Coordinates of C-alpha atoms in Angstrom, one line a residue:
X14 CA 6.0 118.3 -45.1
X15 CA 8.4 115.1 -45.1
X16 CA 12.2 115.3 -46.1
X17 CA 13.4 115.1 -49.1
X18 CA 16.4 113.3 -49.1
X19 CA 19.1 114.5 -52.1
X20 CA 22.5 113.4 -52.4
X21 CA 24.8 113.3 -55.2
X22 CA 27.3 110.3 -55.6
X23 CA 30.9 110.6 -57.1
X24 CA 33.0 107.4 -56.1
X25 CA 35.3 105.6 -58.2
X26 CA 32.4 102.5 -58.5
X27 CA 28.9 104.9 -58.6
X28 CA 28.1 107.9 -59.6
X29 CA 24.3 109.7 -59.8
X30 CA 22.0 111.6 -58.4
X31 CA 18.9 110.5 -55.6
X32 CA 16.5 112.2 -54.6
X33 CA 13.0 111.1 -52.7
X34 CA 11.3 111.6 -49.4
X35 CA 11.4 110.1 -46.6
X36 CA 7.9 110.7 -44.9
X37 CA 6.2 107.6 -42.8
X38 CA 4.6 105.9 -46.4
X39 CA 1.3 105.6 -45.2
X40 CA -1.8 104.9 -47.9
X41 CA 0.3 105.5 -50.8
X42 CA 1.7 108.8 -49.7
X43 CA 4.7 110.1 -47.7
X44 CA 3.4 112.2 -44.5
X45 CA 4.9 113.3 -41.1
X46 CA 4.7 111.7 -38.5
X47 CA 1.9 112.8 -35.6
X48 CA 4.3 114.1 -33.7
X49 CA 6.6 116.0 -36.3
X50 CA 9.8 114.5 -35.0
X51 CA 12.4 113.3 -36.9
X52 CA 15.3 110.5 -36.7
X53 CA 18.7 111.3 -37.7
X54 CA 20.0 108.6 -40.3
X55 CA 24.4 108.6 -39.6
X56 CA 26.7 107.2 -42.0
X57 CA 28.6 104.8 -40.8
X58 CA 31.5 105.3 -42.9
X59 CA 31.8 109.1 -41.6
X60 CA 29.8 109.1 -38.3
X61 CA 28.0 112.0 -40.1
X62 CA 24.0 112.5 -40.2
X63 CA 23.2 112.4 -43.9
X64 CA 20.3 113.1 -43.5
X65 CA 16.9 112.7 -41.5
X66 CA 12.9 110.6 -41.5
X67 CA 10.1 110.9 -40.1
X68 CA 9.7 109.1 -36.5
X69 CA 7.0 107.3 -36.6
X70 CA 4.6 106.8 -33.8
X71 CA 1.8 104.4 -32.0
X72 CA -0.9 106.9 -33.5
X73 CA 1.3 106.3 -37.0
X74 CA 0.9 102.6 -36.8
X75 CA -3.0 102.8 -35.9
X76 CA -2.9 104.8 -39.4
X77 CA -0.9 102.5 -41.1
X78 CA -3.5 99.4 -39.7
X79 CA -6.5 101.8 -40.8
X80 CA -5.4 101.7 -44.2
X81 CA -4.2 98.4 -44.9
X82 CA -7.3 97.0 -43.6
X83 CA -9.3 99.5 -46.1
X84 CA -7.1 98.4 -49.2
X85 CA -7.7 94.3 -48.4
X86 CA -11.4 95.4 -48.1
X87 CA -11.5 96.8 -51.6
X88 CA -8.9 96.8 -53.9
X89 CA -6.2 93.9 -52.9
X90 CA -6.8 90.5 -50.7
X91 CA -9.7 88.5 -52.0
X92 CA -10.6 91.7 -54.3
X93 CA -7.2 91.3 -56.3
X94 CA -6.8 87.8 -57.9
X95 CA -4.0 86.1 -58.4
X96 CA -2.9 87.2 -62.0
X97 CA -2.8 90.5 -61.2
X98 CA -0.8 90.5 -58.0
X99 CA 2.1 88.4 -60.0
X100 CA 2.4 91.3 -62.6
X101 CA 2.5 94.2 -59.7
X102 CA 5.0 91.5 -58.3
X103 CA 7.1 91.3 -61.2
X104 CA 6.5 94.8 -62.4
X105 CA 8.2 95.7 -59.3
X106 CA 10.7 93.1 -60.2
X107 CA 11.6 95.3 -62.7
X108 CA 12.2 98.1 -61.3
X109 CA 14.4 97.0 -58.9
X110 CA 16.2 96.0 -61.3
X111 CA 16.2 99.1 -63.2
X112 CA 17.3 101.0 -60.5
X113 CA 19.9 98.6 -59.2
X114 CA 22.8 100.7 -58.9
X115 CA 21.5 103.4 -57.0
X116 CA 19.6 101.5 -54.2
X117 CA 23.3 99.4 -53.9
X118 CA 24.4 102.6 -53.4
X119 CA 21.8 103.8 -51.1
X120 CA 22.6 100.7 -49.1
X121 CA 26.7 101.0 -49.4
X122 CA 26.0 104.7 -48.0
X123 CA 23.2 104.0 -45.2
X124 CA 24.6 100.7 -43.9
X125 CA 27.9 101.0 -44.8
X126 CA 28.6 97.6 -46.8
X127 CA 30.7 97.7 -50.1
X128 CA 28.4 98.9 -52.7
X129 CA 30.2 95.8 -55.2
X130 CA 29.0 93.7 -52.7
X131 CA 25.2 95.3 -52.4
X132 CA 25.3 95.5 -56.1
X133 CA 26.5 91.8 -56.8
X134 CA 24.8 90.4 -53.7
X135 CA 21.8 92.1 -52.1
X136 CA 20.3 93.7 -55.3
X137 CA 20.5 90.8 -57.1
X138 CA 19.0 87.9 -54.5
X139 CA 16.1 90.9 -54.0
X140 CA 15.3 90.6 -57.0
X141 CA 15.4 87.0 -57.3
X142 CA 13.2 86.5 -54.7
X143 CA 10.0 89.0 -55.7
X144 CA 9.9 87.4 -59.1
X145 CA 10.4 83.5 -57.1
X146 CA 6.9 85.0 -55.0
X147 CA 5.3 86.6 -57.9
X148 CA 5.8 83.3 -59.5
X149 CA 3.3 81.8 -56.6
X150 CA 0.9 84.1 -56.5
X151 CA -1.6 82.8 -59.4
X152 CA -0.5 79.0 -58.3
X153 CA -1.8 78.9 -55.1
X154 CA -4.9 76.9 -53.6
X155 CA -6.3 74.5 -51.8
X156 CA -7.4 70.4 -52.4
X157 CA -10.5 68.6 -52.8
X158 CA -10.7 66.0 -49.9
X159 CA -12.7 63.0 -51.0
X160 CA -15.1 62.4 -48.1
X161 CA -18.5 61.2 -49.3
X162 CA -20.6 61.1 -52.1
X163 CA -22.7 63.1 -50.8
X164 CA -20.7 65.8 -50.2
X165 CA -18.4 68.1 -52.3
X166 CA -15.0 69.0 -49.4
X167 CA -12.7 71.4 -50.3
X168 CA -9.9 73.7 -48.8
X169 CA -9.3 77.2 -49.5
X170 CA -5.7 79.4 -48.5
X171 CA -6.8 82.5 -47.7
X172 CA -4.7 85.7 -47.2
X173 CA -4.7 86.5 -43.2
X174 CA -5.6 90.4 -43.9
X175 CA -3.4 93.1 -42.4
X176 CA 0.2 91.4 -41.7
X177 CA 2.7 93.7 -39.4
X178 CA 7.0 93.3 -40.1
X179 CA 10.0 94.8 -38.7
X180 CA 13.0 94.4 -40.2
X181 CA 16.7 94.3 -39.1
X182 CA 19.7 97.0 -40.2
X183 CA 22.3 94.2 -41.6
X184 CA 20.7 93.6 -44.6
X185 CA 17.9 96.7 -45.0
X186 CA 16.8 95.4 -48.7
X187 CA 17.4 92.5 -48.9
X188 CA 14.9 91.9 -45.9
X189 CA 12.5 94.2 -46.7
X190 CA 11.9 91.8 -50.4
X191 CA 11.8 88.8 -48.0
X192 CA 9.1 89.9 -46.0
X193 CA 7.0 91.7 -48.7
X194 CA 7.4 88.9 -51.1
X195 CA 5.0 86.2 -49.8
X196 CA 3.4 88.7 -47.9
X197 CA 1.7 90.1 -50.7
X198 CA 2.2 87.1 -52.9
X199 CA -0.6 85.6 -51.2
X200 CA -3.0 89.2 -50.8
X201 CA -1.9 90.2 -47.5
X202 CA -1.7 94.3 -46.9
X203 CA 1.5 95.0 -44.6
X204 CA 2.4 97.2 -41.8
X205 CA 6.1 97.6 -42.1
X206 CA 8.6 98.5 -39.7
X207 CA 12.3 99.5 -40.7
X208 CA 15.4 100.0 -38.1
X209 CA 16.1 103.5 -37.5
X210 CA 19.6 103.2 -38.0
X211 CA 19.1 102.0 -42.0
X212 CA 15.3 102.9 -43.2
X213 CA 16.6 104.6 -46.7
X214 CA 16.2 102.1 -49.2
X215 CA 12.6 100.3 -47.8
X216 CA 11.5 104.1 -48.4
X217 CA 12.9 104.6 -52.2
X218 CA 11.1 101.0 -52.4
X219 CA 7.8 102.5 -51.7
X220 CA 8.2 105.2 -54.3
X221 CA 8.7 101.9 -57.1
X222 CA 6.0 100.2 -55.0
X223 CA 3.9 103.1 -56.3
X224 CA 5.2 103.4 -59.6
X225 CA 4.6 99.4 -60.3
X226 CA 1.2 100.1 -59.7
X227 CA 0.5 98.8 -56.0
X228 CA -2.9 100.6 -55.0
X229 CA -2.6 102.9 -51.9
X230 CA -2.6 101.3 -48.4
X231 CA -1.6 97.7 -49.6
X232 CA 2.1 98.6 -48.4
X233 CA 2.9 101.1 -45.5
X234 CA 5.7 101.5 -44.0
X235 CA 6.6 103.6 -40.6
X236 CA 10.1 104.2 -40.0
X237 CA 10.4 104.5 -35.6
X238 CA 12.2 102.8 -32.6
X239 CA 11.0 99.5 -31.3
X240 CA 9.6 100.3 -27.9
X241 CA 7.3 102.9 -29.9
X242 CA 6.7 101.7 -33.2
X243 CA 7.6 97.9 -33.1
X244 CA 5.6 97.6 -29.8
X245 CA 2.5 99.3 -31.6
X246 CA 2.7 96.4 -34.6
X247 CA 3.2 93.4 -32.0
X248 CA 0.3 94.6 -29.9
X249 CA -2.3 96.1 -32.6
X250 CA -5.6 94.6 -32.0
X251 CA -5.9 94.9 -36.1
X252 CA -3.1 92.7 -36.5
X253 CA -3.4 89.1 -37.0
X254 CA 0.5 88.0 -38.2
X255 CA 3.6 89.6 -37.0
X256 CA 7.2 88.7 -38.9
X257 CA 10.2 89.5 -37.2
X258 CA 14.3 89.3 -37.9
X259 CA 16.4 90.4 -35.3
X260 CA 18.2 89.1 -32.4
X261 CA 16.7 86.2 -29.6
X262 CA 16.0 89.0 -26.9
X263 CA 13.8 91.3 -29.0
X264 CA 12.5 87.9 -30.8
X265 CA 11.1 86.7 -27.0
X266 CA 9.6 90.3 -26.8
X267 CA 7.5 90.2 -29.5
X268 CA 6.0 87.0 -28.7
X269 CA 5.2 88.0 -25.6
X270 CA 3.4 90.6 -26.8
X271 CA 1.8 88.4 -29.7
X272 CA 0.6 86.4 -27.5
X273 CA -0.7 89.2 -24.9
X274 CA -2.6 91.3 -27.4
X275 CA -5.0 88.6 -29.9
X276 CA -2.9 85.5 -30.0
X277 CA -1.0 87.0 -33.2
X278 CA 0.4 84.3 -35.7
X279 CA 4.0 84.7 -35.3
X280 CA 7.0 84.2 -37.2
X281 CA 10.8 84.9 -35.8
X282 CA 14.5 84.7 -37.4
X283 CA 16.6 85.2 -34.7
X284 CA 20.3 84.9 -33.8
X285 CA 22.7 82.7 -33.9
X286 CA 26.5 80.9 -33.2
X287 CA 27.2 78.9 -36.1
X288 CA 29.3 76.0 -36.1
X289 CA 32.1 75.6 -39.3
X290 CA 33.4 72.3 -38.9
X291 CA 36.5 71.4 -40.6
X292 CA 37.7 67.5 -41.0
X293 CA 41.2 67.0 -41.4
X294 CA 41.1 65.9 -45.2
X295 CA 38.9 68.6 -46.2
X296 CA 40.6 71.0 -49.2
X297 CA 42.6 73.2 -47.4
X298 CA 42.5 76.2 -49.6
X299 CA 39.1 76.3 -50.1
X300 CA 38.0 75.5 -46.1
X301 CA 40.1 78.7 -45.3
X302 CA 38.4 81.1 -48.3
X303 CA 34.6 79.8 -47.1
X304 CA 35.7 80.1 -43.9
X305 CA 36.8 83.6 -44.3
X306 CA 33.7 84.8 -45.8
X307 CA 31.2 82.7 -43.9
X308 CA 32.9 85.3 -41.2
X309 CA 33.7 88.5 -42.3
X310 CA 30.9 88.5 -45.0
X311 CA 28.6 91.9 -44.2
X312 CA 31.5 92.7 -42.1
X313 CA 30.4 90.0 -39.9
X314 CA 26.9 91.2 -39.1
X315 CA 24.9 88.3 -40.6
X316 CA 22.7 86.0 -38.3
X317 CA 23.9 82.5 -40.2
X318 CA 27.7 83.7 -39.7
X319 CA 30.7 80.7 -39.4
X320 CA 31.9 82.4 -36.2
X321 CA 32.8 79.3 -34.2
X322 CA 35.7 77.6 -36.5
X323 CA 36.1 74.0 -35.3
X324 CA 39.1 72.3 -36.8
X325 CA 39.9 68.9 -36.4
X326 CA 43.6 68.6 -34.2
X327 CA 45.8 67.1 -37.2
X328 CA 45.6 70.0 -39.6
X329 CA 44.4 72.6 -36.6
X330 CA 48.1 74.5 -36.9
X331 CA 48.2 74.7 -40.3
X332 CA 44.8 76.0 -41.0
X333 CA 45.1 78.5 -38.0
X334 CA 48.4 80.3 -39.8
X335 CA 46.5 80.0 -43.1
X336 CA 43.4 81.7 -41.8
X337 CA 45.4 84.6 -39.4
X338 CA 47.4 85.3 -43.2
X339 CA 43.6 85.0 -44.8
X340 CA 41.9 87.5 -42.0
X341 CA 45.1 89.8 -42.5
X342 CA 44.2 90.3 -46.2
X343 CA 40.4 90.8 -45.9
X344 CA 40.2 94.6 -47.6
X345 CA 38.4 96.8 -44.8
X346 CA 37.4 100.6 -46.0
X347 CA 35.5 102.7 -47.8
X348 CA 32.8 101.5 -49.2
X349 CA 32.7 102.7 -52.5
X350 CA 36.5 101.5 -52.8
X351 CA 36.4 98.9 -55.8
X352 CA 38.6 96.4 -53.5
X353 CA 37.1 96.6 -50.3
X354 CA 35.4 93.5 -49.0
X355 CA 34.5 94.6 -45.2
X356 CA 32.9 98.5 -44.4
X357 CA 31.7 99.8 -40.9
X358 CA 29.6 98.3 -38.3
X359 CA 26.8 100.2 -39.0
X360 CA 26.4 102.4 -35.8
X361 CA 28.4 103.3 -32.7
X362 CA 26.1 101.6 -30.6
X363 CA 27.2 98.4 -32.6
X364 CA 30.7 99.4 -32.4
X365 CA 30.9 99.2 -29.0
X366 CA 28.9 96.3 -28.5
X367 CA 31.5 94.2 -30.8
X368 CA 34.5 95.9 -29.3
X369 CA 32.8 94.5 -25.6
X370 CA 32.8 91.4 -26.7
X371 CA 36.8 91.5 -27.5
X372 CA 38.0 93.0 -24.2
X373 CA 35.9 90.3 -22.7
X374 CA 37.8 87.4 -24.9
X375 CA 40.9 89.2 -24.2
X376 CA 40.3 89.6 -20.2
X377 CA 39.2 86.1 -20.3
X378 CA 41.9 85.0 -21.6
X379 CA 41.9 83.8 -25.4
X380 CA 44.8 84.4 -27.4
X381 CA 44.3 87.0 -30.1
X382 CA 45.5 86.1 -33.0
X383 CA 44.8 89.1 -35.6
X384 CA 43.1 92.3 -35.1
X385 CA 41.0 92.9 -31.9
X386 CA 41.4 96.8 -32.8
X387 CA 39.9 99.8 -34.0
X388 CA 40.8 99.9 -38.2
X389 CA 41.6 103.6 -38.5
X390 CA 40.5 106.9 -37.0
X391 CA 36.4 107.6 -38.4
X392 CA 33.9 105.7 -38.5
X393 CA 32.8 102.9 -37.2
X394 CA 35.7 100.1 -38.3
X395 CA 37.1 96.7 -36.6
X396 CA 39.6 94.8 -37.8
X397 CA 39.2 91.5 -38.6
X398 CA 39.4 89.4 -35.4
X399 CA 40.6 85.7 -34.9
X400 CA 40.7 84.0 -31.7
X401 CA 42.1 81.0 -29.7
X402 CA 42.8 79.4 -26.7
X403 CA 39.0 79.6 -25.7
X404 CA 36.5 78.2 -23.3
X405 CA 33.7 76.7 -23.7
X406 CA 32.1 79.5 -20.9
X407 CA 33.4 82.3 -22.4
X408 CA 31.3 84.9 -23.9
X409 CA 32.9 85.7 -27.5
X410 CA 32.1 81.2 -27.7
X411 CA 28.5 81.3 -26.3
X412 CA 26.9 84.8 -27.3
X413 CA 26.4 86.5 -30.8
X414 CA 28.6 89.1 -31.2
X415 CA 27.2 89.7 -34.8
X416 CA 30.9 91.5 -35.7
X417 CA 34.0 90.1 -38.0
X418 CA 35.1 88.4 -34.6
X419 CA 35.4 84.5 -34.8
X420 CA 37.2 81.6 -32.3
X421 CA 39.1 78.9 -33.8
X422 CA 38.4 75.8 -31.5
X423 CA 40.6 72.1 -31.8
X424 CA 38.3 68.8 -32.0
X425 CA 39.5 65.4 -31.8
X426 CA 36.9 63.6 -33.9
X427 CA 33.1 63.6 -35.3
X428 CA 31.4 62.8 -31.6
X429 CA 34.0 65.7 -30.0
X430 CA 32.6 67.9 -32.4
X431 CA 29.2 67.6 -32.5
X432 CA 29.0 67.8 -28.7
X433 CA 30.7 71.1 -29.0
X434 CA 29.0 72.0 -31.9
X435 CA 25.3 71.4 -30.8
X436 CA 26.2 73.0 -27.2
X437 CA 24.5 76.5 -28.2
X438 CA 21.2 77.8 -27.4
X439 CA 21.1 78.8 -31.0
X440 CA 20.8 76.5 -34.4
X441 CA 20.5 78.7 -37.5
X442 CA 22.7 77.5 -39.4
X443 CA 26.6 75.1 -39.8
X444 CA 28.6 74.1 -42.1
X445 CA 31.1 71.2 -42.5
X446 CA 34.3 70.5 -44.6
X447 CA 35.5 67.2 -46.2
X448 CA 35.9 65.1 -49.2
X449 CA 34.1 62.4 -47.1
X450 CA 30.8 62.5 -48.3
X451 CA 29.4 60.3 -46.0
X452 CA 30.9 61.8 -43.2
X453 CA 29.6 65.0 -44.7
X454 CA 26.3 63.8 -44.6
X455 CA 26.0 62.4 -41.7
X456 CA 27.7 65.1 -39.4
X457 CA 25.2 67.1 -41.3
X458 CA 21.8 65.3 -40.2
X459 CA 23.2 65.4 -36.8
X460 CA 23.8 69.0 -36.3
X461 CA 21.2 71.1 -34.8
X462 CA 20.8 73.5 -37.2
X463 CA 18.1 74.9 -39.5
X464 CA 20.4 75.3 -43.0
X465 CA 24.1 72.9 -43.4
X466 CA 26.5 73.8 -46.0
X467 CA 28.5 71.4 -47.2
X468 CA 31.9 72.7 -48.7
X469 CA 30.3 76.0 -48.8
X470 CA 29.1 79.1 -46.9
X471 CA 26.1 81.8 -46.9
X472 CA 24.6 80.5 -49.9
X473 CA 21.3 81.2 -50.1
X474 CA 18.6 81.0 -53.2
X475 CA 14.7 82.5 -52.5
X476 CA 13.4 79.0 -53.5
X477 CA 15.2 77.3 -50.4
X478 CA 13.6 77.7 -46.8
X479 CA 15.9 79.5 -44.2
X480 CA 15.4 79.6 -40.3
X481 CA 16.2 78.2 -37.1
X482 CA 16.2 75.5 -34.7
X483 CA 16.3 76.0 -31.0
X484 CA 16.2 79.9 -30.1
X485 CA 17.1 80.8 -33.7
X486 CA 13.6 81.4 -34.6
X487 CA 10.0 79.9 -35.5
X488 CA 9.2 79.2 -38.9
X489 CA 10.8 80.1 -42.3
X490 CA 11.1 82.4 -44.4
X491 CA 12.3 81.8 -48.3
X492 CA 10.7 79.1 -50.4
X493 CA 7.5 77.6 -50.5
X494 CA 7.5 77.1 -46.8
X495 CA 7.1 80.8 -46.5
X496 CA 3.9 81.2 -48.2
X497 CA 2.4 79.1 -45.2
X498 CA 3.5 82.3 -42.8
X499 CA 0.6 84.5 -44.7
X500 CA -2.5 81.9 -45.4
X501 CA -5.3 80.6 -43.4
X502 CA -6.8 77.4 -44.2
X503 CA -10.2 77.2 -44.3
X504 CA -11.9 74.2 -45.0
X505 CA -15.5 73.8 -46.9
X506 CA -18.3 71.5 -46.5
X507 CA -20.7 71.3 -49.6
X508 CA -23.7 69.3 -48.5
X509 CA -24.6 67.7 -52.2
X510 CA -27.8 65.4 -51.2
X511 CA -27.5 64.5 -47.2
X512 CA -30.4 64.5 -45.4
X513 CA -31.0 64.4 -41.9

């Protein structure tokens, strides 16, 4: 029989009982996994195992296919109209909503971000996005094409059929909503794949994904590693569409493998280096806050994050002291403190990937400004990093460290920093400061860069498209764009009174 997982919270911001299991969720019920193994699942906070999941296996995922495939035969896809998938939509809406505080608190506890900011943040945009999709899902068609007289030409947008997703550890809900939302917004059944290190709240989902009324097999989901699990959804002859977040190297992976098995439709969000331009007459104040959190927001482990700081040379002292005072006061703890802004990395394995990347800035020979430590004895906590004095070739400049670890680089004027801002392979996302608004504008267009903020950072609604150029990613996810990821097109000839 799966694990049940129990735990009572008693912190100064949440306090409450959970309690569910955490089986592979396979045809609307929780099961072991064919081999009876298990994954340990480590708080990050602690370094302690909490508690353990099923592992899920290639046999698991041929399951999972098998019953997707049975629920868009009968009782979702084409079988379940539009109407009725926006009130399981919003119904489950709902109770996210309902249940708000402990899944923040399932996600301060798994992932090890501050519960306030899960609560405030993640919880909230979740929900925001399911009821944007369930919004969609009775408004969505095709066009009559005018052709002849003779002939009645339409279009219809047809759900693709069994859709497979893996999902990244940063932001566990918050991703899970953004690829089940126009997934099954438009009548697709999913295959689901959560990381092992954070798979605890995508499973207390499928519990409310029951309780809303979803029939079985419309959403499984098989908590494994990649090279099992992930491998078995990229390849699966029964698999038409594969979504992926993660990082560029496992992002060229999978569409190698796509592309190797039956062609699958593929959409990636992949890494990034992000570019935060500030001009010289931007608002100080403010262009050191944004700045701040467009770093050290998720503790740094967010794939749009501000971590190359470009400042123009007339105000580059100034912000630089502001910003080493700023990074000093960023609250890093516990997090179920009510003031802390910055938790754990969420594993060891992260830990010392991050901490790497600092003894190679520091060997290379940037100056370290703040931080570029361990912050205190357990767990898995950094301090806040600034650096300086960089190259253009060194690694913590070119390569995502996805930690709070950011360079602040000097730039004479708008073509000096454009050519160091668009010299990445990556181009999720940038941001640029100034009370010029046609400079803002224009530096804007010209970055290469799927999202620009513009006296502003990691804002994000679910109506507005998100992704990357370059070797950030294919496609987008969020907004109406996203609904294009799960639909055929299939056009319609009606032959009306043509003879031949």
């Amino acid at each position: 029989m799966p694990t049940v997982f129990t735990y009572k919270f008693d912190t100064p911001v949440y306090k409450g009982d959970v309690s569910f299991e955490t089986g592979l969720f396979i045809n609307g019920q929780f099961v072991d996994g064919s081999n009876n193994t298990t994954i340990d699942v480590v708080n990050p906070t602690t370094g302690k195992v909490i508690t353990s999941v099923s592992e899920g296996t290639p046999q698991d995922v041929d399951r999972a296919v098998k019953a997707a495939q049975q629920a868009f035969d009968t009782t979702y896809g084409l079988n379940c109209p539009g109407p009725r998938r926006r009130i399981l939509l919003n119904n489950l809406a709902s109770l996210l909503e309902k249940n708000a505080d402990e899944l923040a608190a399932i996600e301060a506890l798994d992932n090890g971000k501050a519960f306030n900011m899960a609560r405030n943040a993640d919880v909230p945009m979740a929900v925001e996005c399911l009821r944007y999709y369930a919004g969609w899902s009775d408004k969505l068609g095709g066009n009559v094409l005018e052709t002849t007289e003779e002939q009645l030409t339409y279009t219809r947008h047809e759900p693709i059929g069994v859709v497979g997703q893996i999902i990244p550890w940063n932001f566990p809900l918050l991703m899970f909503i953004w690829k089940i939302g126009p997934a099954l917004a438009t009548g697709n059944t999913i295959v689901l794949k959560t990381s092992e290190f954070t798979p605890l709240s995508a499973l207390r989902m499928c519990h409310l994904a029951q309780e809303a009324g979803f029939p079985p097999g419309v959403l499984n989901v098989v908590t494994g590693y990649g090279n099992t699990v992930g491998n078995a959804i990229t390849t699966h002859m029964g698999i038409y569409k594969v979504a992926f977040t993660g990082s560029t190297l496992v992002g060229r992976k999978v569409m190698e493998a796509a592309a190797k098995s039956n062609l699958k439709n593929i959409t990636l969000e992949l890494g990034g280096k992000s570019p935060n331009i500030i001009f010289d007459d931007a608002d100080l104040e403010q262009a050191v806050n944004w700045a701040s959190f467009g770093l050290y927001f998720n503790h740094g482990q967010c794939c749009c994050a501000g971590t190359r700081i470009f400042v123009q040379e007339k105000i580059y002292d100034e912000f630089l002291k502001r910003f080493i005072a700023k990074s000093q006061g960023v609250k890093v703890g516990d997090p179920f403190a009510a003031d802390t802004f910055q938790g754990p990395q969420v594993s060891e394995i992260q830990y010392n990937r991050i901490m790497g990347y600092i003894e190679s800035g520091k060997k290379d020979g940037a100056t370290v400004h703040t931080g570029g430590e361990r912050h205190g004895n357990d767990g898995y906590f950094i301090q806040p990093t600034v650096f300086s004095d960089t190259r253009p070739d060194m690694r913590i400049v070119q390569e995502e460290i996805f930690g709070p670890v950011g360079v602040v680089i000097k730039f004479k004027d708008e073509d000096d920093v454009l050519r160091q801002s668009n010299d990445s392979v990556y181009g999720l996302a940038a941001a640029v400061f100034t009370k010029d608004l046609h400079r803002a504008l224009t530096t804007a267009h010209k970055l290469k860069a799927g999202t620009v903020w513009i006296n502003c950072y990691n804002q994000l609604n679910a109506h507005v498209p998100f992704g990357g150029f370059k070797q950030s990613g294919i496609g987008r996810e969020l907004g109406e764009y996203a609904l294009a990821n799960y639909t055929e097109v299939k056009s319609i000839f009606v032959n009306l009174g043509l003879k031949i």
